[in-house]
PDB file of C-alpha atoms in Angstrom:
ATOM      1  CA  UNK A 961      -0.066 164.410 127.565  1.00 43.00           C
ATOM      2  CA  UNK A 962      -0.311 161.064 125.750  1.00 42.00           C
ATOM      3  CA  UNK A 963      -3.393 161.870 124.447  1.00 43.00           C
ATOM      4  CA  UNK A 964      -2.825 165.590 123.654  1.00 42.00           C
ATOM      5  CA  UNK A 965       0.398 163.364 121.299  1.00 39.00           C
ATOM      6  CA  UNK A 966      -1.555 161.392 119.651  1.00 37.00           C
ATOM      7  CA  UNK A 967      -3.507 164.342 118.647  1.00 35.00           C
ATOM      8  CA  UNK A 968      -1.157 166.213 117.327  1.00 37.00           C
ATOM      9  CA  UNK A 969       0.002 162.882 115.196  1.00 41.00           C
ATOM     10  CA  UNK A 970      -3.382 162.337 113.657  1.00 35.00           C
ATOM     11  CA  UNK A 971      -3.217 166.026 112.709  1.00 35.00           C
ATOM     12  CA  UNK A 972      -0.382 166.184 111.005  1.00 37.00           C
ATOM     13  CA  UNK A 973      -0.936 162.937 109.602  1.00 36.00           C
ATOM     14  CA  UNK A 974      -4.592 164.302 108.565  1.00 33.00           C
ATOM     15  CA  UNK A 975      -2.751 167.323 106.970  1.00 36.00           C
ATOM     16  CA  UNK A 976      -0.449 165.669 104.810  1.00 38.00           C
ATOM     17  CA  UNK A 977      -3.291 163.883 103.404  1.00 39.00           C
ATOM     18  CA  UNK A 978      -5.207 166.231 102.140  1.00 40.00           C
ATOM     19  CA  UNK A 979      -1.987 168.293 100.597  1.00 50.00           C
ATOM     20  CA  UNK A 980      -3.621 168.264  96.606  1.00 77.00           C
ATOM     21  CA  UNK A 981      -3.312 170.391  93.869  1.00 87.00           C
ATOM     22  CA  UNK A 982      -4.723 173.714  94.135  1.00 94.00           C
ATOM     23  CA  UNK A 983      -7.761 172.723  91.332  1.00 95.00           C
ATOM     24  CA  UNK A 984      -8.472 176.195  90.216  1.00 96.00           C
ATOM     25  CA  UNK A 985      -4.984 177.035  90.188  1.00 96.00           C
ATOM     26  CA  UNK A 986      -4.363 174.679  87.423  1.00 98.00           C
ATOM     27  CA  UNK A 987      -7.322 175.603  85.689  1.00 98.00           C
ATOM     28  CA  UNK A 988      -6.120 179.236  85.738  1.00 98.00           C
ATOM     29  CA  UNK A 989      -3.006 178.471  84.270  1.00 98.00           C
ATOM     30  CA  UNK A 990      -4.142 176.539  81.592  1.00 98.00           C
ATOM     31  CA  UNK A 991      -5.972 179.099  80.686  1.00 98.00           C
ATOM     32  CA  UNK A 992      -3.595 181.969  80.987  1.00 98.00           C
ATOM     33  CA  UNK A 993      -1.363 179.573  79.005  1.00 98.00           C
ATOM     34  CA  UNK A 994      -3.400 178.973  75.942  1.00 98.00           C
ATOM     35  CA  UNK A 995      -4.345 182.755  75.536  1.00 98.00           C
ATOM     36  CA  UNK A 996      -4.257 184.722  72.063  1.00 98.00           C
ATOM     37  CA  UNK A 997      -1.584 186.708  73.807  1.00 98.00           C
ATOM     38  CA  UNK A 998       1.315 183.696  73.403  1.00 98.00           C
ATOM     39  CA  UNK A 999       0.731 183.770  69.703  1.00 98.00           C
ATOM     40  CA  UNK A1000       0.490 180.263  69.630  1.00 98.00           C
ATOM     41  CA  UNK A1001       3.830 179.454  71.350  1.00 98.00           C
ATOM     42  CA  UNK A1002       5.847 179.017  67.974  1.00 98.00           C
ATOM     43  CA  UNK A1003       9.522 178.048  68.962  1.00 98.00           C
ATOM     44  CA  UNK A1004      11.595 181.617  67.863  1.00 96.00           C
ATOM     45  CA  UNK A1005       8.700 183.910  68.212  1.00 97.00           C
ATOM     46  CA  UNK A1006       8.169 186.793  70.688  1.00 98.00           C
ATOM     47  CA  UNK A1007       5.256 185.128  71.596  1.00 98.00           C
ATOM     48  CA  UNK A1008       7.144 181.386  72.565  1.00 98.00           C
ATOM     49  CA  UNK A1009       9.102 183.939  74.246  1.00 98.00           C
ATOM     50  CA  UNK A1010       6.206 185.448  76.667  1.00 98.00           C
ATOM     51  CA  UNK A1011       5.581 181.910  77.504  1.00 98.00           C
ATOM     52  CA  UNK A1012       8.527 180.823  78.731  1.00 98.00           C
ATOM     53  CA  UNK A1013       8.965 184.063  81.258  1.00 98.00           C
ATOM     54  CA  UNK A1014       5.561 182.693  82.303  1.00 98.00           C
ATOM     55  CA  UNK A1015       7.068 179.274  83.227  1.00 98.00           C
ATOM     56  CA  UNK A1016      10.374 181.093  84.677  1.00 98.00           C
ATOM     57  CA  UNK A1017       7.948 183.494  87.243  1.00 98.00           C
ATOM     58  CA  UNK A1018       6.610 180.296  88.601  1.00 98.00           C
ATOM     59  CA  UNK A1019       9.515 178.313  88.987  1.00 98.00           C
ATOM     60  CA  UNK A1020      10.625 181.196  90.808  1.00 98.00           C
ATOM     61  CA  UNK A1021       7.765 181.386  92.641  1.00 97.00           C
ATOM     62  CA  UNK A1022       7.815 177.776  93.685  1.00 97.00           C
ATOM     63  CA  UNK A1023      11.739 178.396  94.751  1.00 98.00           C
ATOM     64  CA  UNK A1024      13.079 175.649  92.168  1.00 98.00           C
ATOM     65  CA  UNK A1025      16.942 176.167  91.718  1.00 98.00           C
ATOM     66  CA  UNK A1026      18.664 176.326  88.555  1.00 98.00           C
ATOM     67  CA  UNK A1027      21.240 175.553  85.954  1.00 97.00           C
ATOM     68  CA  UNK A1028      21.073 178.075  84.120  1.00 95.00           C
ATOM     69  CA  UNK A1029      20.480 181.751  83.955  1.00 92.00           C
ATOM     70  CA  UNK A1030      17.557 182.466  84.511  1.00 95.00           C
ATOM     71  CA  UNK A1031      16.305 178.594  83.856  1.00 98.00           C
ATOM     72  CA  UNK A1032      17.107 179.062  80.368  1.00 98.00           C
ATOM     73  CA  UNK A1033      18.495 176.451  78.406  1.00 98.00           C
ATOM     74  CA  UNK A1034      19.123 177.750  74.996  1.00 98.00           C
ATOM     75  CA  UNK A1035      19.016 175.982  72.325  1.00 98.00           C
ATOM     76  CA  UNK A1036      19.460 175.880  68.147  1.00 96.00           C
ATOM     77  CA  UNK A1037      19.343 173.132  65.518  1.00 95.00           C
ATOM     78  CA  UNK A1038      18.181 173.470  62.077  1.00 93.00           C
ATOM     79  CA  UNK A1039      14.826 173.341  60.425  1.00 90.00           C
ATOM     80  CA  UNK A1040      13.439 170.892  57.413  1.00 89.00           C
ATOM     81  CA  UNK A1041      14.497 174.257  55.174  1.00 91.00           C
ATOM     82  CA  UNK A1042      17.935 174.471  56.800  1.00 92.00           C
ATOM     83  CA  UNK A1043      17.395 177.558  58.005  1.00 93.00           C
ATOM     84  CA  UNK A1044      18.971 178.223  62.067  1.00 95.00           C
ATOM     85  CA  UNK A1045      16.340 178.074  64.861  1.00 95.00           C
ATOM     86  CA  UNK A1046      16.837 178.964  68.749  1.00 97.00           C
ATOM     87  CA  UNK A1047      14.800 178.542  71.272  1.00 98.00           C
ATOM     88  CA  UNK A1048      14.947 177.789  75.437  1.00 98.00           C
ATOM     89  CA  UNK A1049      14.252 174.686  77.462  1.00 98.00           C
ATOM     90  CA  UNK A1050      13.036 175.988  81.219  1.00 98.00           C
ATOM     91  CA  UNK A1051      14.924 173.747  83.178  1.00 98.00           C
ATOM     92  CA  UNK A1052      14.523 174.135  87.550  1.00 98.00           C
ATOM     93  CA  UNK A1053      15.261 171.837  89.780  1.00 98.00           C
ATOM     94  CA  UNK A1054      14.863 170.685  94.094  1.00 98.00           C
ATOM     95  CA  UNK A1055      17.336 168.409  95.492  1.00 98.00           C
ATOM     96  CA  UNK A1056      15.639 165.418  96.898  1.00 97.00           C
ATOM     97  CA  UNK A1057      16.558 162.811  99.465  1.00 96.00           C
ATOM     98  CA  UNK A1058      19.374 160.717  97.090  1.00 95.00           C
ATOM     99  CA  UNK A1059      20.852 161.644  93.451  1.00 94.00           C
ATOM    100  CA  UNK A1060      18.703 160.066  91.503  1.00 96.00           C
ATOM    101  CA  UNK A1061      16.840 162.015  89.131  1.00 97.00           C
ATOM    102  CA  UNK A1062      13.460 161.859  88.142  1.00 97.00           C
ATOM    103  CA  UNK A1063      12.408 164.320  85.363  1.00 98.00           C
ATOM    104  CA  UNK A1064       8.889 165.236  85.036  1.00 98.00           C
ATOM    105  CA  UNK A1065       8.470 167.026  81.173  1.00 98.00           C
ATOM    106  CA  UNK A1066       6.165 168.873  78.927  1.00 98.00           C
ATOM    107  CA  UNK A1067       6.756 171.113  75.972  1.00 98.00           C
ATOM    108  CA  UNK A1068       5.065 175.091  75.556  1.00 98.00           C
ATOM    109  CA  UNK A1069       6.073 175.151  71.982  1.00 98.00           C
ATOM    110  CA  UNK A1070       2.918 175.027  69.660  1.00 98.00           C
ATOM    111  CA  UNK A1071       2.171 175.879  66.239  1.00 98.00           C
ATOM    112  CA  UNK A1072       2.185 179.795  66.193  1.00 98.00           C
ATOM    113  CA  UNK A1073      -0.063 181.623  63.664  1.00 98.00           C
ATOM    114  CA  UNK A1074      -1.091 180.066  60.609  1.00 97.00           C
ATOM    115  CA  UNK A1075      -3.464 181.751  58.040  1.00 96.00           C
ATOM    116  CA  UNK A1076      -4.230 184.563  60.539  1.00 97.00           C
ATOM    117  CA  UNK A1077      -5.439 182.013  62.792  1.00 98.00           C
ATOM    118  CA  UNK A1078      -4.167 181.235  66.160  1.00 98.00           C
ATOM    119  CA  UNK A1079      -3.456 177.520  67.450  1.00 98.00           C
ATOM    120  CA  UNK A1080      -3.318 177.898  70.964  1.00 98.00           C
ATOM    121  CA  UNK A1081      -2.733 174.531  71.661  1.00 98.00           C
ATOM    122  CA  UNK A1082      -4.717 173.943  74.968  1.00 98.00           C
ATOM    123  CA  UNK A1083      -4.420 170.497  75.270  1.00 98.00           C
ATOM    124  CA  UNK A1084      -1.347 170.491  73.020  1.00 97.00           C
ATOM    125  CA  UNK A1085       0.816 171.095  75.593  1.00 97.00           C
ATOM    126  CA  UNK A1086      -0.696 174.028  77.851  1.00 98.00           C
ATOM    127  CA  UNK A1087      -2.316 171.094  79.371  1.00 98.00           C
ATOM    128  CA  UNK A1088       1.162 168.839  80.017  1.00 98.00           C
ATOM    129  CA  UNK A1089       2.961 172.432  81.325  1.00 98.00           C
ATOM    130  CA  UNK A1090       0.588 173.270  84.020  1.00 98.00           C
ATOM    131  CA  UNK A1091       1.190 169.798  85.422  1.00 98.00           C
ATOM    132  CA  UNK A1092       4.477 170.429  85.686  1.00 98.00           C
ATOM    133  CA  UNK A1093       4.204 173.837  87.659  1.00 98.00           C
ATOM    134  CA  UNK A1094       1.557 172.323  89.962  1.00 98.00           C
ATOM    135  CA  UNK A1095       4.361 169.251  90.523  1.00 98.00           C
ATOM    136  CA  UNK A1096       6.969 171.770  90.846  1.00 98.00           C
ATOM    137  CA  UNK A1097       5.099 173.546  93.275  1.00 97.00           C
ATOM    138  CA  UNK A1098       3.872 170.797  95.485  1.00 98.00           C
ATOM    139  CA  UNK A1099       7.532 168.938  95.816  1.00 98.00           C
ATOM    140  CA  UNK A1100       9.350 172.268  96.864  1.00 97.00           C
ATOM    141  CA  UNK A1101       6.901 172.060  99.697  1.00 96.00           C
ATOM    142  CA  UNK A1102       7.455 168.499 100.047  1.00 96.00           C
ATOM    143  CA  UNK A1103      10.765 166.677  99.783  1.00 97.00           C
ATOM    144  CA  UNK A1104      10.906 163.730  97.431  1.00 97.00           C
ATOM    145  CA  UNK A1105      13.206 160.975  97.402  1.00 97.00           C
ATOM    146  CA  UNK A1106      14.732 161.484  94.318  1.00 97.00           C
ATOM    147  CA  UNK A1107      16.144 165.018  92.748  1.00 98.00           C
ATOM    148  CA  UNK A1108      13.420 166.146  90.654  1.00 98.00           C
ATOM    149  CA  UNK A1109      13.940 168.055  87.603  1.00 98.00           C
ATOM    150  CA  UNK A1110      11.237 169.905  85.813  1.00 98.00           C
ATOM    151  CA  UNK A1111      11.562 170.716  82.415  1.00 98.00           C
ATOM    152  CA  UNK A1112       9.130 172.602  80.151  1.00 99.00           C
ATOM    153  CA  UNK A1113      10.878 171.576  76.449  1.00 98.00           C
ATOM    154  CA  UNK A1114      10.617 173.944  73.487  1.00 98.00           C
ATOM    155  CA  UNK A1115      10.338 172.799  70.003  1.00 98.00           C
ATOM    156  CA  UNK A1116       8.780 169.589  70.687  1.00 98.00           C
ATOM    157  CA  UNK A1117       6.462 170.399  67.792  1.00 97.00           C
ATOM    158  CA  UNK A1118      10.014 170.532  65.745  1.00 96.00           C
ATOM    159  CA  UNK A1119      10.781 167.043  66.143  1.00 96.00           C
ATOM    160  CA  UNK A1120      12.039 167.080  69.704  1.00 98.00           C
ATOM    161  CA  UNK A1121      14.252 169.286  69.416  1.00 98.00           C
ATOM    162  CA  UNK A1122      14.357 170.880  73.147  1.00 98.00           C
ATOM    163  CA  UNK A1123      14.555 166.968  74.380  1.00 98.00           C
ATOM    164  CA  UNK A1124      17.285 165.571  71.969  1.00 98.00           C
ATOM    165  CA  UNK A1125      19.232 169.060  73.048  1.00 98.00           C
ATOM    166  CA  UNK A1126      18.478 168.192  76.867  1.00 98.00           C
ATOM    167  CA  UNK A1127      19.299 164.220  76.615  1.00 98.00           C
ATOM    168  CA  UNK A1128      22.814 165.289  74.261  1.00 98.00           C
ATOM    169  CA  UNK A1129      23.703 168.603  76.959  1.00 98.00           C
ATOM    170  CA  UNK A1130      22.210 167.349  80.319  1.00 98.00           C
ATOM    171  CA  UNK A1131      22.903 169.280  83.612  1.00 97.00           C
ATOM    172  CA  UNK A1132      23.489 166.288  85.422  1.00 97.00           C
ATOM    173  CA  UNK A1133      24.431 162.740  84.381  1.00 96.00           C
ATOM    174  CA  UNK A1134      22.397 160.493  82.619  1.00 96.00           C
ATOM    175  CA  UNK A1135      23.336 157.431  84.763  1.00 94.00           C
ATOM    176  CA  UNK A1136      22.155 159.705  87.658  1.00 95.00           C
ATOM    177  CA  UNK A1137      18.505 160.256  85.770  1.00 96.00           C
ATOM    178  CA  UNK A1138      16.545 157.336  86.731  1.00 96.00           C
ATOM    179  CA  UNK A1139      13.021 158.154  85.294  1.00 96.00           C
ATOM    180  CA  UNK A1140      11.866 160.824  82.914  1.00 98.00           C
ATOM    181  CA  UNK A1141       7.974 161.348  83.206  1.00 98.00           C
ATOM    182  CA  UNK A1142       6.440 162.764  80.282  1.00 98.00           C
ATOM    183  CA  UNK A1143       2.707 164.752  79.838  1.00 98.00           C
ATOM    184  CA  UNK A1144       1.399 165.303  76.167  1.00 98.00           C
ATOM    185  CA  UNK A1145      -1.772 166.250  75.976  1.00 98.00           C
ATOM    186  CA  UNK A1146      -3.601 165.410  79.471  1.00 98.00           C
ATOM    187  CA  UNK A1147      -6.627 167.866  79.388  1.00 98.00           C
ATOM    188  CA  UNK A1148      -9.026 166.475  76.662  1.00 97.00           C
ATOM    189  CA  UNK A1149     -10.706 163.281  76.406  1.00 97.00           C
ATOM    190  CA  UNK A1150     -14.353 162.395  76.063  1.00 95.00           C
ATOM    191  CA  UNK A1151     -14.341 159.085  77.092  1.00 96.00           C
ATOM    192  CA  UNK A1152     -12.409 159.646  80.517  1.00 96.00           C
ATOM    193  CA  UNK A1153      -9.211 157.698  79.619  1.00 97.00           C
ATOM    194  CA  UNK A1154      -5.761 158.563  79.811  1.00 97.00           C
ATOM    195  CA  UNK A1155      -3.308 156.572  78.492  1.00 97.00           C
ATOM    196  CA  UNK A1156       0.308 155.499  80.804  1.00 97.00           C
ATOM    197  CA  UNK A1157       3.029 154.129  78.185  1.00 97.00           C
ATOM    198  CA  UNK A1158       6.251 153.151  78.656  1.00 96.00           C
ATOM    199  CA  UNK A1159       5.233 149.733  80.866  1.00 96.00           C
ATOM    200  CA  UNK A1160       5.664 147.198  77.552  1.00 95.00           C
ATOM    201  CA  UNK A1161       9.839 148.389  77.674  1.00 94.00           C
ATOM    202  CA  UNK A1162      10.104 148.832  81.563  1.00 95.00           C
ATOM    203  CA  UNK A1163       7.053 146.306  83.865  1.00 94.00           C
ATOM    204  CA  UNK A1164       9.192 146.964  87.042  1.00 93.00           C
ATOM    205  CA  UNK A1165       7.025 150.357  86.715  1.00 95.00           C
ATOM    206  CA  UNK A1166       3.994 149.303  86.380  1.00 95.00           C
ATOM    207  CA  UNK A1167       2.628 148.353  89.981  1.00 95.00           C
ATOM    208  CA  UNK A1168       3.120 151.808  90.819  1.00 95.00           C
ATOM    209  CA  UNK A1169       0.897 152.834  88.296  1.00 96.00           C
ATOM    210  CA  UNK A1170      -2.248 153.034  90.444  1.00 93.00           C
ATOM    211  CA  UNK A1171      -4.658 155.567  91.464  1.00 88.00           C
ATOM    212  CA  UNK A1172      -7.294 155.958  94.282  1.00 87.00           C
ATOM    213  CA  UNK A1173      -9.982 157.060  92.151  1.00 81.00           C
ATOM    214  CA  UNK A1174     -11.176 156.254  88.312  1.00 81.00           C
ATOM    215  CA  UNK A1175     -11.035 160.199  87.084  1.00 88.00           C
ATOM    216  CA  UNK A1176      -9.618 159.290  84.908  1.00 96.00           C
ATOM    217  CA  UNK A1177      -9.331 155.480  84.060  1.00 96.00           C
ATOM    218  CA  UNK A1178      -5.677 154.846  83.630  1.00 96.00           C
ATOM    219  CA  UNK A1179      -5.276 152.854  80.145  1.00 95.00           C
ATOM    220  CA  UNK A1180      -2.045 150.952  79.427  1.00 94.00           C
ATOM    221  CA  UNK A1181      -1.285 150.409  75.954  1.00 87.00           C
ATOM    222  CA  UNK A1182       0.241 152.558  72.664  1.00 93.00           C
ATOM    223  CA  UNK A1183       4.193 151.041  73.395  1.00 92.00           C
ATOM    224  CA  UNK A1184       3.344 147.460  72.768  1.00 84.00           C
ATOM    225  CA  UNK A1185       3.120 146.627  69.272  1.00 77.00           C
ATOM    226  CA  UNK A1186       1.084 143.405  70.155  1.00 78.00           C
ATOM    227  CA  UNK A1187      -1.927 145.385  71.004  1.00 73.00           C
ATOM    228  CA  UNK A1188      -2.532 147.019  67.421  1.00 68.00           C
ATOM    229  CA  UNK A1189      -2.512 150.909  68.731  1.00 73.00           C
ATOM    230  CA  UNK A1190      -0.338 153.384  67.525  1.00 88.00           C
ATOM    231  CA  UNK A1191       3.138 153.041  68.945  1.00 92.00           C
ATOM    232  CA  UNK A1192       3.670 156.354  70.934  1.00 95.00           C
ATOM    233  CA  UNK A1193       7.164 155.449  72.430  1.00 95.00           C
ATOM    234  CA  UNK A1194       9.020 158.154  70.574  1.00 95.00           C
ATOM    235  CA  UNK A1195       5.866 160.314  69.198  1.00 95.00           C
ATOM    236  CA  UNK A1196       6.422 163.045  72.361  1.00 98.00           C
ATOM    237  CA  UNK A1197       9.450 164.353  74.159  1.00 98.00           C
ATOM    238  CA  UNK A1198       9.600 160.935  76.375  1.00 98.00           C
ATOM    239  CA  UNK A1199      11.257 159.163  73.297  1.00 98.00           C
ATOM    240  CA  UNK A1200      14.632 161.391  73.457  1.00 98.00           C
ATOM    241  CA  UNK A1201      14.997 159.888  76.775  1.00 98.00           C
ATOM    242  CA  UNK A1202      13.934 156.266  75.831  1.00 97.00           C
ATOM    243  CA  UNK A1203      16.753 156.758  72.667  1.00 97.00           C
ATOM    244  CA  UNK A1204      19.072 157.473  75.898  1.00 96.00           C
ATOM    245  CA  UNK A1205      17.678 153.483  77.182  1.00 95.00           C
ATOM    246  CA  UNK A1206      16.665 156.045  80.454  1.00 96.00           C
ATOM    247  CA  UNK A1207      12.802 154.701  81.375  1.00 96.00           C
ATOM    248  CA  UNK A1208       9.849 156.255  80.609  1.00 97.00           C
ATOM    249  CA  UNK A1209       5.926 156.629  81.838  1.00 98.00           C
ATOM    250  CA  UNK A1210       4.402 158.795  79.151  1.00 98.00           C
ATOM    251  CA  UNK A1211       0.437 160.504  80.112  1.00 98.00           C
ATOM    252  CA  UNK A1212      -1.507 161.415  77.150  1.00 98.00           C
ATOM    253  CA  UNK A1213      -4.620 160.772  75.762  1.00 97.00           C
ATOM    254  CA  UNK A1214      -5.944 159.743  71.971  1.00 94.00           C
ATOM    255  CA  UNK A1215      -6.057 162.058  69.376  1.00 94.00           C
ATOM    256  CA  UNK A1216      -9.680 164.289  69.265  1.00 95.00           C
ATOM    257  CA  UNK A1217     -10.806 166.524  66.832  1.00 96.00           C
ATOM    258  CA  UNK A1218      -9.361 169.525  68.025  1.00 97.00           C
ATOM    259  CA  UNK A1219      -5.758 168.110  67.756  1.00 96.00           C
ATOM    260  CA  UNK A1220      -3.808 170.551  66.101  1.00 97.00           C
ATOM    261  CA  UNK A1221      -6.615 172.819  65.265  1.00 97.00           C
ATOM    262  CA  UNK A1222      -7.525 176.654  65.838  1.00 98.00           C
ATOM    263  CA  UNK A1223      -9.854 175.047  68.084  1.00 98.00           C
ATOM    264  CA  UNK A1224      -7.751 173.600  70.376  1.00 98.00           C
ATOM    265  CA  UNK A1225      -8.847 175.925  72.684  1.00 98.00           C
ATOM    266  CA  UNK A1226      -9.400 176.549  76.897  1.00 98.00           C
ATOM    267  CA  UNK A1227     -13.356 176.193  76.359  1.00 98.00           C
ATOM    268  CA  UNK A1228     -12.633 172.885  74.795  1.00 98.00           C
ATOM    269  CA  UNK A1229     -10.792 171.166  77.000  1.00 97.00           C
ATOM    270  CA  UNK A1230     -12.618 168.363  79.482  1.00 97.00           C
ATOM    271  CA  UNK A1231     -12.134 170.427  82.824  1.00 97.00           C
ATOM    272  CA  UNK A1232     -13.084 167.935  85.278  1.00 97.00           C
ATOM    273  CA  UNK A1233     -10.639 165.051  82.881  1.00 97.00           C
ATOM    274  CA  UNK A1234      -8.008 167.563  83.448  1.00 98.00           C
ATOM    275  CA  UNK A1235      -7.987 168.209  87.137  1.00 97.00           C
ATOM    276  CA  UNK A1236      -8.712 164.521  87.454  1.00 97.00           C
ATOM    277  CA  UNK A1237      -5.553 163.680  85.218  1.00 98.00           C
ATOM    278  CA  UNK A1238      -3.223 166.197  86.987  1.00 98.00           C
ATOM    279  CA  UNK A1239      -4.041 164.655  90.497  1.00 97.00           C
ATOM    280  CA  UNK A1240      -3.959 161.478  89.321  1.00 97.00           C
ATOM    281  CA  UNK A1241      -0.471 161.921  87.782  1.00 98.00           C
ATOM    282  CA  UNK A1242       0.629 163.375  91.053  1.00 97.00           C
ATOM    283  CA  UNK A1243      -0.665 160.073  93.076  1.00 96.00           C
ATOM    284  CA  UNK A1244       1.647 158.243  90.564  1.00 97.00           C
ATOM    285  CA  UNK A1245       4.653 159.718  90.574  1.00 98.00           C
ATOM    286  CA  UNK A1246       4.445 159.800  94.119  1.00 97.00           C
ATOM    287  CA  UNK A1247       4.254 156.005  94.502  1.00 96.00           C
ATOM    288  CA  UNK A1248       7.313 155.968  91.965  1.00 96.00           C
ATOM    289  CA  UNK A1249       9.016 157.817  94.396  1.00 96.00           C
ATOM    290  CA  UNK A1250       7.776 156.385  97.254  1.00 94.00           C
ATOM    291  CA  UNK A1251       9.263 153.183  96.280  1.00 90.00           C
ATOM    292  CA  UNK A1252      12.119 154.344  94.450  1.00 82.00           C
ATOM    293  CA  UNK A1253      14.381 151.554  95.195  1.00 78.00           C
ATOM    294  CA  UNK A1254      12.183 149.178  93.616  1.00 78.00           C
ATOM    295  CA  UNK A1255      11.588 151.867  90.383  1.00 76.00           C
ATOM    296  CA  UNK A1256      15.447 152.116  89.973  1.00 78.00           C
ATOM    297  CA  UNK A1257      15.805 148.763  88.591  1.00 66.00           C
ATOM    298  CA  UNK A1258      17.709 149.823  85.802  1.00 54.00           C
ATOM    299  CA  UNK A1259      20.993 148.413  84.580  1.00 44.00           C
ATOM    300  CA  UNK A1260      23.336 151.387  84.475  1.00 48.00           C
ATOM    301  CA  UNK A1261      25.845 150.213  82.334  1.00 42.00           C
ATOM    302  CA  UNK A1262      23.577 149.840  79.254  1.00 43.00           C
ATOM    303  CA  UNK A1263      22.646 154.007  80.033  1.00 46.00           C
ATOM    304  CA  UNK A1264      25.112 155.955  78.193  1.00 44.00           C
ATOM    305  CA  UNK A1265      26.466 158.944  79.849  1.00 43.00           C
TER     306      UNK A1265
END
């Protein structure tokens, strides 16, 4: 009988290792994602509008509560010609082991039709949205610690605008959101390096930025202003949250020649980078969560609700 326990141990212990992403699954969905048929994703188009009910059928699927009807978050500001936009967040959410809230982003807004050309945008942020599903996905199997929120942001393309709405309307409180990770652009990179920023303004989070494998190399740098890159802290959806003094890990990778191009297309993307990157990400945010009492070194008083 003892040994017939053990047995069953090492199998279940076996089995919850080897609990990964489905690979094909997220190469399926990027490629649904950046298809001629979502017109480019333009915030206020029919075609933005396809893309979201994508994102709301498999937060459904994954059996992610919401906040909203239907996981919409509407929202509306005002373009650079004044004129009155609306668009949705798609906001789900599980309810983890405590209340603290760790919010794992991406935007599915892109650039829409310009010229009679499309700009699917498969890297820009197809790439940073199927992340999110396959996260969603995996912790509704798999209780975290924290209350995860997943948010696919519209109008990020806008200026923020689906982020600054979310940080300035938020469905729970900000002192309860302990860590927002962001992905921006996590499926295209020739050189096999994605970038991790937000460790310069917050180095309690850095340990926990490890990974068992080097697909891809994990590069810190574009927050500290020391190092001569291109400050990124508020260039994607990550820096409505930083504005909120809420931390921050931000994924991306350089810009490439396809970077807000027509050809920022499926066929272009590094598929092997991407699957790498969106396992890799995983790995992370589980040791953020894993040791979440250690990651929620963050002086409440300074966040303001």
């Amino acid at each position: 009988m003892k040994n017939a326990f053990y047995l069953i141990c090492l199998l279940i212990t076996l089995n919850a290792c080897s609990q990964k992403i489905n690979n094909k699954a997220v190469l399926s969905d990027l490629k649904e994602l950046s298809d001629d048929k979502y017109e480019g994703r333009k915030t206020g188009t029919p075609g933005n509008n396809r893309a979201a009910q994508f994102i709301i059928d498999r937060f459904k699927k994954a059996g992610l509560f919401s906040y909203y009807a239907d996981y919409k978050q509407p929202i509306e500001f005002k373009n650079k010609a004044g004129e009155t936009i609306n668009g949705n967040n798609i906001i789900g959410y599980i309810k983890g082991k405590t209340d603290k809230v760790m919010v794992i982003s991406a935007h599915y807004d892109h650039l829409g039709i310009k010229n009679g050309k499309i700009f699917n945008g498969a890297d820009d942020d197809a790439s940073g949205v199927v992340a999110v599903l396959a996260y969603a996905d995996y912790f509704a199997k798999h209780q975290p610690n924290y209350s995860m929120v997943f948010a696919a942001f519209d109008a990020e393309e806008m200026g923020l605008q689906g982020s600054k709405y979310f940080v300035a309307h938020p469905p729970v409180s900000l002192r309860n959101i302990a860590i927002n990770i962001n992905m921006d652009m996590i499926a295209h990179n020739d050189k096999n390096e994605l970038y991790a920023c937000g460790t310069f303004q917050f180095p309690h989070l850095k340990p926990f930025i490890t990974s068992s494998n080097h697909k891809p190399n994990i590069l810190f740098g574009h927050d500290d202003p020391k190092t001569g890159h291109d400050d990124w802290t508020y260039q994607s959806d990550q820096g409505s949250f930083y504005a909120k003094n809420i931390p921050f890990i931000y994924f991306g990778v350089e810009d490439h020649k396809d970077y807000h191009k027509e050809t920022d297309e499926f066929q272009n993307i590094n598929q092997d980078f991407f699957v790498g990157s969106v396992n890799t990400i995983l790995e992370i945010i589980k040791n953020i969560d894993k040791n979440y009492v250690a990651a929620n070194r963050v002086r409440e008083d300074i966040i303001m609700d």
